Short mmCIF file of N, CA, C and O in Angstrom, two decimals:
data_model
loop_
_atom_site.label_atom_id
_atom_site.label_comp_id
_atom_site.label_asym_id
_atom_site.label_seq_id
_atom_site.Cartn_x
_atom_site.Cartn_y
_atom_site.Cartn_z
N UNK A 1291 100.52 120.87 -3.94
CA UNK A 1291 100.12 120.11 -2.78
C UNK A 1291 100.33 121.00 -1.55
O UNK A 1291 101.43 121.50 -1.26
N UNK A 1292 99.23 121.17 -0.87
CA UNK A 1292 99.51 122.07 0.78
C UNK A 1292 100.30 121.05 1.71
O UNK A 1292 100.46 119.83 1.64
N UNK A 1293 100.79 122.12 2.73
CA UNK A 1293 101.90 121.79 3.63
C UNK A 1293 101.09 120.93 4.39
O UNK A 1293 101.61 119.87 4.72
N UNK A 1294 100.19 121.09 4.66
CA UNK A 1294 99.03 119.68 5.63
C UNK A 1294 98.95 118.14 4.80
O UNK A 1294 98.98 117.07 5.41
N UNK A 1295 98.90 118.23 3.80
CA UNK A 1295 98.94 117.00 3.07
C UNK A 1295 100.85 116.42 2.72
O UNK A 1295 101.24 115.26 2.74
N UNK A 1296 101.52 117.41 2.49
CA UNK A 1296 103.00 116.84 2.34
C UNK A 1296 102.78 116.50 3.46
O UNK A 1296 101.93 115.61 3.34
N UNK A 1297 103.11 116.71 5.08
CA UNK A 1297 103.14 116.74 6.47
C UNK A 1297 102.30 115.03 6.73
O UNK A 1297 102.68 114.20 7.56
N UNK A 1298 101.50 114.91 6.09
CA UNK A 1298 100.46 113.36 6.55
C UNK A 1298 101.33 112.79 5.70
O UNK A 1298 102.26 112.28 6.33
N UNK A 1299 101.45 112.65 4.30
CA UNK A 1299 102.32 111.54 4.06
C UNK A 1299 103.85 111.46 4.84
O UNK A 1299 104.19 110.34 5.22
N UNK A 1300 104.77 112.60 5.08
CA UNK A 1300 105.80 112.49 5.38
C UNK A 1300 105.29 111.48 7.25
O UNK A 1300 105.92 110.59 7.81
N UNK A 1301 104.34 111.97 7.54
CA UNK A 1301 103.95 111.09 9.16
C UNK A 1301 103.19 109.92 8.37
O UNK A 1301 103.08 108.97 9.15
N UNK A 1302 102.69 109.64 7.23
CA UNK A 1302 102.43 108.46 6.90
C UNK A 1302 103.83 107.60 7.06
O UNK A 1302 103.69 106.76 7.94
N UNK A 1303 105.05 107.58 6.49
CA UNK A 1303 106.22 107.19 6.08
C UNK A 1303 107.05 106.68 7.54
O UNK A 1303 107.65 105.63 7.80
N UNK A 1304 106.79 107.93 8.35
CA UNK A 1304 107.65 108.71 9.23
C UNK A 1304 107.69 107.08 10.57
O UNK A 1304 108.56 106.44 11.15
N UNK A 1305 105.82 107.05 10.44
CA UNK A 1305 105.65 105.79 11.37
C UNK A 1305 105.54 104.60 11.05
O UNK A 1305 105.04 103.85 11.88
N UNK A 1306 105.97 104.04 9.76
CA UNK A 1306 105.82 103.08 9.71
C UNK A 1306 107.50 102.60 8.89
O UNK A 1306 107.71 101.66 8.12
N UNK A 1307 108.27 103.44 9.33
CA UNK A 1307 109.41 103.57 9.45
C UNK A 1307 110.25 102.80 7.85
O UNK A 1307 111.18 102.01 7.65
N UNK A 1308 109.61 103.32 7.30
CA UNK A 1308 109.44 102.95 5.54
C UNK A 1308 110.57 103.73 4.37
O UNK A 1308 110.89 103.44 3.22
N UNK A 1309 111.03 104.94 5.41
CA UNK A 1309 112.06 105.53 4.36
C UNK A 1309 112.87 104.76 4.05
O UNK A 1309 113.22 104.82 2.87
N UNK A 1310 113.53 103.73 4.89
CA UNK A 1310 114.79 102.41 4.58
C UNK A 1310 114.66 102.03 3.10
O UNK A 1310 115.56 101.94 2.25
N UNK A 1311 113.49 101.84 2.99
CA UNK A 1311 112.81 101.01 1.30
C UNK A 1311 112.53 102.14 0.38
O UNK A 1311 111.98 101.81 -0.68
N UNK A 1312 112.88 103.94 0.63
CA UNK A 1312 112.39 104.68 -0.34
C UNK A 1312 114.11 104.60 -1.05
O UNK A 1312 114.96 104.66 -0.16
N UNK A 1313 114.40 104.54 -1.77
CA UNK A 1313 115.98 104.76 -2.71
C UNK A 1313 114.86 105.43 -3.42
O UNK A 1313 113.65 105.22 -3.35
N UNK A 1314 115.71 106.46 -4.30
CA UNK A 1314 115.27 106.87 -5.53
C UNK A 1314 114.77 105.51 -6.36
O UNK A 1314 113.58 105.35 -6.62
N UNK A 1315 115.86 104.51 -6.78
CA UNK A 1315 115.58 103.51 -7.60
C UNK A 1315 114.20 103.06 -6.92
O UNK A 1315 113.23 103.41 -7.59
N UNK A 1316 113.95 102.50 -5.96
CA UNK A 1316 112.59 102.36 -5.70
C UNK A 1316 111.51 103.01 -5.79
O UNK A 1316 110.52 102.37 -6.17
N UNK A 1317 111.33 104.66 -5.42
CA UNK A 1317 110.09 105.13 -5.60
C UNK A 1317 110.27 104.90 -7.38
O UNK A 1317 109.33 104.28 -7.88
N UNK A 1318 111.13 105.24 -8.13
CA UNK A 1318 110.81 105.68 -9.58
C UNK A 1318 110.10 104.38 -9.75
O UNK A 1318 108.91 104.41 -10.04
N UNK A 1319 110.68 103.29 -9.61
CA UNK A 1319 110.16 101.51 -10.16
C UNK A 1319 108.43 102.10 -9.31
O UNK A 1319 107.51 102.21 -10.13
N UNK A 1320 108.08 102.43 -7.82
CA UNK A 1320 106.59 102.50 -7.48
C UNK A 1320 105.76 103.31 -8.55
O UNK A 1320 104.71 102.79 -8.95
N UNK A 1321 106.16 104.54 -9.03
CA UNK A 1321 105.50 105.41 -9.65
C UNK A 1321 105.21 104.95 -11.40
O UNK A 1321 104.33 105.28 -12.20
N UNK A 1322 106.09 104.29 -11.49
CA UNK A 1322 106.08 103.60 -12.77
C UNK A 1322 105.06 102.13 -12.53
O UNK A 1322 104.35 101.89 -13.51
N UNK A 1323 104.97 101.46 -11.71
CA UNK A 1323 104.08 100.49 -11.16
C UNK A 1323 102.66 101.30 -11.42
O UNK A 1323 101.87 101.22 -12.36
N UNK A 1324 102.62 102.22 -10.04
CA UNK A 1324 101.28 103.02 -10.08
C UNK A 1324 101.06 103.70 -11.10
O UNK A 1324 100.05 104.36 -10.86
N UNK A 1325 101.46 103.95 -12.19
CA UNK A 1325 101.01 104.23 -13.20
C UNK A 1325 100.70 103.84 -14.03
O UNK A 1325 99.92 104.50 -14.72
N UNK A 1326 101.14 102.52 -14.44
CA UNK A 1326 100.54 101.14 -14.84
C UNK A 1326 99.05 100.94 -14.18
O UNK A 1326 97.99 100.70 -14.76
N UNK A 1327 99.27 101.08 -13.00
CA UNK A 1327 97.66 100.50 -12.54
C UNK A 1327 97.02 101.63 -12.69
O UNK A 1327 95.87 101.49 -12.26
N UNK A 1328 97.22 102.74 -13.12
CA UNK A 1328 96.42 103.75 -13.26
C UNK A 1328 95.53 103.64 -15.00
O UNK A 1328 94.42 103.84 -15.50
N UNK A 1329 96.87 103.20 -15.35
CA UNK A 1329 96.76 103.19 -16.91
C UNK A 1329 95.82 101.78 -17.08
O UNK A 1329 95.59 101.33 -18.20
N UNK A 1330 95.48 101.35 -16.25
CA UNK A 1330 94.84 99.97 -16.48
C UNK A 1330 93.36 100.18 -16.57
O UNK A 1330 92.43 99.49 -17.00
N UNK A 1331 93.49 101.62 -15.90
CA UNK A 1331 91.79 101.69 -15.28
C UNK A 1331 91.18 101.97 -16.58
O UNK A 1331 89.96 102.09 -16.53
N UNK A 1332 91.82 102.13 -17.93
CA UNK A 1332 91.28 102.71 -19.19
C UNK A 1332 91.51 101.80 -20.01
O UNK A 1332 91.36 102.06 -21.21
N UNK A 1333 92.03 100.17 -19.50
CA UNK A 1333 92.26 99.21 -20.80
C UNK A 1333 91.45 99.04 -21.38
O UNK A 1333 91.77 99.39 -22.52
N UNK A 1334 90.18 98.59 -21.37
CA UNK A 1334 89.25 98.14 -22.33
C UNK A 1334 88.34 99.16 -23.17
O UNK A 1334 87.56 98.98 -24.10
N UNK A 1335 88.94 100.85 -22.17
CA UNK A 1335 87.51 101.41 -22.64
C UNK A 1335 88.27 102.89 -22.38
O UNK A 1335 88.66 103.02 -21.22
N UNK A 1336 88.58 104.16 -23.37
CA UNK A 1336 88.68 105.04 -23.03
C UNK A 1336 87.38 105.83 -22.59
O UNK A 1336 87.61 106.96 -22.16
N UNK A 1337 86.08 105.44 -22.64
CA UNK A 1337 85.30 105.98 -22.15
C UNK A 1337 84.43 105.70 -20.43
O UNK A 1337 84.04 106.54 -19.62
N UNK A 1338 84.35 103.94 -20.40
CA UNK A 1338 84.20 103.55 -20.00
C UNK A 1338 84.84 103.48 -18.38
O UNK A 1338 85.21 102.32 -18.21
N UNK A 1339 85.12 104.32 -17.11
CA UNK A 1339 85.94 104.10 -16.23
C UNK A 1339 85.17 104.30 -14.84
O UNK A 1339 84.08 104.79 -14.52
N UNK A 1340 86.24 103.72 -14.15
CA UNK A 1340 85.53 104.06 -12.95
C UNK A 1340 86.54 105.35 -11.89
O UNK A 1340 87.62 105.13 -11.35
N UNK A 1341 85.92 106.35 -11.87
CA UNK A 1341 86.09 107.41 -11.30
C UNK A 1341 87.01 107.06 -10.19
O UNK A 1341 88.21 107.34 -10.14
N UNK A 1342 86.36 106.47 -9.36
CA UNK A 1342 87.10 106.27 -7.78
C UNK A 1342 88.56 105.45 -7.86
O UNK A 1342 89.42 105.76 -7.04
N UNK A 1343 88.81 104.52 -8.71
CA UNK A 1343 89.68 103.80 -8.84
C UNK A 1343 90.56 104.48 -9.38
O UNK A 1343 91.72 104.07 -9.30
N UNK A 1344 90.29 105.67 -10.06
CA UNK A 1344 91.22 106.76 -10.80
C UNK A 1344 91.86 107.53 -9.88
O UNK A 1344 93.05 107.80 -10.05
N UNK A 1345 91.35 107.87 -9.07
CA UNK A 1345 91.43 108.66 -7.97
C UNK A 1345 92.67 107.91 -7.42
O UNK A 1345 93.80 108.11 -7.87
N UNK A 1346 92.40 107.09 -6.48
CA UNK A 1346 93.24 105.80 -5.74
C UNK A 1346 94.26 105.84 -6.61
O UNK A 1346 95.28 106.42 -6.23
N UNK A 1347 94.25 105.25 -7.98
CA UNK A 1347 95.56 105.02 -8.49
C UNK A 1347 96.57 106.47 -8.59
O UNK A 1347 97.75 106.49 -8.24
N UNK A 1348 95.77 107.73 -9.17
CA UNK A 1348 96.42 108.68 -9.59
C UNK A 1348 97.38 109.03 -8.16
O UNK A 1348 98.57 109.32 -8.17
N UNK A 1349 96.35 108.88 -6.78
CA UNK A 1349 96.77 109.27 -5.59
C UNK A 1349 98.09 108.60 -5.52
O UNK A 1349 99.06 109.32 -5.33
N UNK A 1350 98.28 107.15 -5.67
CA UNK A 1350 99.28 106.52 -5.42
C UNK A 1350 100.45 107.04 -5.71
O UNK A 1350 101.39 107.06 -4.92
N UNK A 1351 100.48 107.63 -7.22
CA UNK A 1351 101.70 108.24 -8.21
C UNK A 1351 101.89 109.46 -7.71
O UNK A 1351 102.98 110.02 -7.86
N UNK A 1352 100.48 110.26 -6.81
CA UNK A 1352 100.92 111.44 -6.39
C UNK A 1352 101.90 111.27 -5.01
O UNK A 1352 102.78 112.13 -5.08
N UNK A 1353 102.04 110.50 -3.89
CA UNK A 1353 102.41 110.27 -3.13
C UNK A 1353 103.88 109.34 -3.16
O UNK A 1353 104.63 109.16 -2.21
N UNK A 1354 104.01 108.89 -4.38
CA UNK A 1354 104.99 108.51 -4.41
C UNK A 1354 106.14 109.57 -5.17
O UNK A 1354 107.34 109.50 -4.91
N UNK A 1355 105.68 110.38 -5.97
CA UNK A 1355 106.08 111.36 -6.77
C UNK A 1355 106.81 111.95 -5.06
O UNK A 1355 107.97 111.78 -4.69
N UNK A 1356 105.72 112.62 -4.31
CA UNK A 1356 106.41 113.26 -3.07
C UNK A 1356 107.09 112.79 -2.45
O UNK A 1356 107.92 113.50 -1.89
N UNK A 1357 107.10 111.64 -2.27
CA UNK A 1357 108.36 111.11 -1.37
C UNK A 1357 109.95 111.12 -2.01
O UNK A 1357 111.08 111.20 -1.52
N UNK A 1358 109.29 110.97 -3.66
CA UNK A 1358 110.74 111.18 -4.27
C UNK A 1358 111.20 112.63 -4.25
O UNK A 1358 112.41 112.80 -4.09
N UNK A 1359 110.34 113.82 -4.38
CA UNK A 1359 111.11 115.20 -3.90
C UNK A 1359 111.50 115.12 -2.34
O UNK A 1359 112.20 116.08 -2.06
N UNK A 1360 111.31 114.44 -1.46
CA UNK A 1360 111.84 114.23 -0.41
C UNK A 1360 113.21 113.64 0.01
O UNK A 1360 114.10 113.88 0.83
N UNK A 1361 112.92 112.65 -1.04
CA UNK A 1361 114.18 111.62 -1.13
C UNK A 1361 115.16 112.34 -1.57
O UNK A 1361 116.09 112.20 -0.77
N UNK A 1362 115.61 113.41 -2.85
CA UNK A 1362 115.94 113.67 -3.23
C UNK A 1362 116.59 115.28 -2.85
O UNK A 1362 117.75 115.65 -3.02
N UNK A 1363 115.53 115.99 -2.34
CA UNK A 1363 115.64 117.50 -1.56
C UNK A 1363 115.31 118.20 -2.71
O UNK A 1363 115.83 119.27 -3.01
N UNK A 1364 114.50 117.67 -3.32
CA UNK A 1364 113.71 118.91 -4.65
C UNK A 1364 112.38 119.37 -4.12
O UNK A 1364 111.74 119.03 -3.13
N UNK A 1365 112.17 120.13 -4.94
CA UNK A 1365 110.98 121.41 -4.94
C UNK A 1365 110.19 121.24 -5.82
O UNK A 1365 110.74 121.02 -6.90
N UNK A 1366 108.74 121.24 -5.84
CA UNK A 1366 108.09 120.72 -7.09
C UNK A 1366 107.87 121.85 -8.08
O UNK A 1366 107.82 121.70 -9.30
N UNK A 1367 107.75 123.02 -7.42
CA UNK A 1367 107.43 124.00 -8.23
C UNK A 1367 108.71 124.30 -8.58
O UNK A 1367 108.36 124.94 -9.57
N UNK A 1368 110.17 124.41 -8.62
CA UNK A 1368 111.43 124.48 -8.91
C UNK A 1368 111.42 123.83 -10.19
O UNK A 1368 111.89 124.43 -11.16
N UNK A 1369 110.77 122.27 -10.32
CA UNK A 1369 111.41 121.61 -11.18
C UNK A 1369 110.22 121.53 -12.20
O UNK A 1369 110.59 121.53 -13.37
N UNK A 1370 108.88 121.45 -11.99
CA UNK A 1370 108.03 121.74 -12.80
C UNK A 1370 108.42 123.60 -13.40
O UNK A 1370 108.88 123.51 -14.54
N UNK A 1371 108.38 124.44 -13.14
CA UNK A 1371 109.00 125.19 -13.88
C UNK A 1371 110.14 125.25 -14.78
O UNK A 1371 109.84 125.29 -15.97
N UNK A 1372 111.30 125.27 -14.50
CA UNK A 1372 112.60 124.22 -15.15
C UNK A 1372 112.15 123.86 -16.04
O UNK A 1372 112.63 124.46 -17.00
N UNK A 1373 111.18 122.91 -16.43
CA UNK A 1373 110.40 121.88 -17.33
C UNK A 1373 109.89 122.38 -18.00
O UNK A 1373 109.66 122.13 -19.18
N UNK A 1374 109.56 123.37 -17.23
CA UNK A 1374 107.65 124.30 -18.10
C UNK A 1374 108.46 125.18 -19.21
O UNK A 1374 107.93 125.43 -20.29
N UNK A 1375 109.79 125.64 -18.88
CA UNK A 1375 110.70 126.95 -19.74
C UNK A 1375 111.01 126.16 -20.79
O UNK A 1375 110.82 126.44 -21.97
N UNK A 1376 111.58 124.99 -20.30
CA UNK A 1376 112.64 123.85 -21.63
C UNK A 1376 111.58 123.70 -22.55
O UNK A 1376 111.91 123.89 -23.72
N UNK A 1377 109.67 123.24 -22.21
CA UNK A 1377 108.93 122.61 -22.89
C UNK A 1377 108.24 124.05 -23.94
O UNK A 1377 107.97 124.13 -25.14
N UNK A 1378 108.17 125.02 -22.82
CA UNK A 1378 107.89 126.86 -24.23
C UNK A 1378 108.87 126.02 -25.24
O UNK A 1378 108.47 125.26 -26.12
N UNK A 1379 110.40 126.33 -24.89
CA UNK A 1379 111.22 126.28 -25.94
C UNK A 1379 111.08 125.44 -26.91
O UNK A 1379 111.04 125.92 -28.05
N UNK A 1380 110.97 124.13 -26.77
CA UNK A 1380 110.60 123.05 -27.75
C UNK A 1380 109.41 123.00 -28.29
O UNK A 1380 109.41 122.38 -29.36
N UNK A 1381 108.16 123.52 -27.89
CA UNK A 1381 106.80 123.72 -27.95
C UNK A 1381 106.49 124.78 -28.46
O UNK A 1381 105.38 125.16 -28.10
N UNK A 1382 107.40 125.95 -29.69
CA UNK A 1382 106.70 127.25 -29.41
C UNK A 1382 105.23 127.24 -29.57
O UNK A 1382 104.65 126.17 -29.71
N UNK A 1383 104.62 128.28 -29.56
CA UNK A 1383 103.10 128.33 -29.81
C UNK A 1383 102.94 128.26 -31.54
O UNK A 1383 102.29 127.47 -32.23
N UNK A 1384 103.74 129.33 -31.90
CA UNK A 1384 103.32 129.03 -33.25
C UNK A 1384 103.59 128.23 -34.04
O UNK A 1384 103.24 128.24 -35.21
N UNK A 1385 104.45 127.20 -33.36
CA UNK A 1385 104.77 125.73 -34.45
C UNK A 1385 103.63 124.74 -34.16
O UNK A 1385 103.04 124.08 -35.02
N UNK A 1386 103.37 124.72 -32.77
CA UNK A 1386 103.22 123.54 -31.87
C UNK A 1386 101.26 123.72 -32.11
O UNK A 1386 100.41 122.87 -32.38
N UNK A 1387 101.19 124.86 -31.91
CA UNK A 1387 99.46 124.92 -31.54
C UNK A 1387 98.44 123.99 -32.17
O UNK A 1387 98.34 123.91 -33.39
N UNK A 1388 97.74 123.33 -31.42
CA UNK A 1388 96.67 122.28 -32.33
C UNK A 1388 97.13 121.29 -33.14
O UNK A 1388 96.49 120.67 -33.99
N UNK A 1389 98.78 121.13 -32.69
CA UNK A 1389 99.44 119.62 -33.44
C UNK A 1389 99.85 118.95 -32.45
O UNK A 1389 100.18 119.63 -31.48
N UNK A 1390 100.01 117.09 -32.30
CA UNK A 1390 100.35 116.54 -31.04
C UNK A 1390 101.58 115.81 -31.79
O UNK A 1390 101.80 114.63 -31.57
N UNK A 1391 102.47 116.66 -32.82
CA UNK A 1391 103.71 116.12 -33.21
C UNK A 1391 104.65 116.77 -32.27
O UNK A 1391 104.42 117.73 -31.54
N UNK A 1392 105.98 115.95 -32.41
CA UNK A 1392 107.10 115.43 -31.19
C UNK A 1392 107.72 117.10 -31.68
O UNK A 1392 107.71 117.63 -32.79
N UNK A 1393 108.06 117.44 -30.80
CA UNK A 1393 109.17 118.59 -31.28
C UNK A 1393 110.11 118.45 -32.10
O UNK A 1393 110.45 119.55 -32.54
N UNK A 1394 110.85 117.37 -32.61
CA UNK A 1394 112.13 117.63 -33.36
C UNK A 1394 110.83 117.09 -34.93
O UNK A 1394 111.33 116.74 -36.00
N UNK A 1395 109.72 117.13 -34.80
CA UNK A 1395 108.86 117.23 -36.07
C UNK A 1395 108.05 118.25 -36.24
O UNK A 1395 107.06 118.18 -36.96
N UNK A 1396 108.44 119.43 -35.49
CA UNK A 1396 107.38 120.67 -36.06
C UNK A 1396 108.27 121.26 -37.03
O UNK A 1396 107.90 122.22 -37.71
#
């Protein structure tokens, strides 16, 4: 995410004086909400969707995701990396490739 778009949500937040209601416990319960309604946009039909509403919802989880590295004083690329090393390890290539079994089943 560019520093112009963190910068609008943090002045989205900033004026409508909304950090009071960000706790960690709250954004995680929003992002878990908005991802529900994201996940909704595919109930009846994995083929069947509507684009724009995907958008909107995914946006929601993206913006709430940021407020929680805010909330928190994390780095996204810090902790998505972190993640990315642990998931090589559990994932090698040559166990993992072209199978969507759990790691403690390769």
């Amino acid at each position: 995410m560019n520093q112009q778009t963190i910068n609008r949500i943090r002045q989205f937040t900033e004026e409508r004086d909304w950090d009071q209601f960000h706790t960690p416990a709250n954004l995680a319960k929003s992002i878990a909400i908005e991802a529900g309604e994201l996940l909704e946009c595919f109930q009846w039909s994995d083929d069947d969707y509507n684009l724009e509403n995907i958008k909107d919802e995914l946006a929601d989880v993206l913006v709430y995701c940021r407020n929680m590295l805010d909330k928190l004083g994390l780095d996204e690329d810090e902790i998505i990396n972190a993640k990315m090393t642990k998931n090589e390890r559990k994932y090698p290539v040559e166990k993992a490739k072209g199978k969507s079994d759990k790691y403690t089943e390769l």
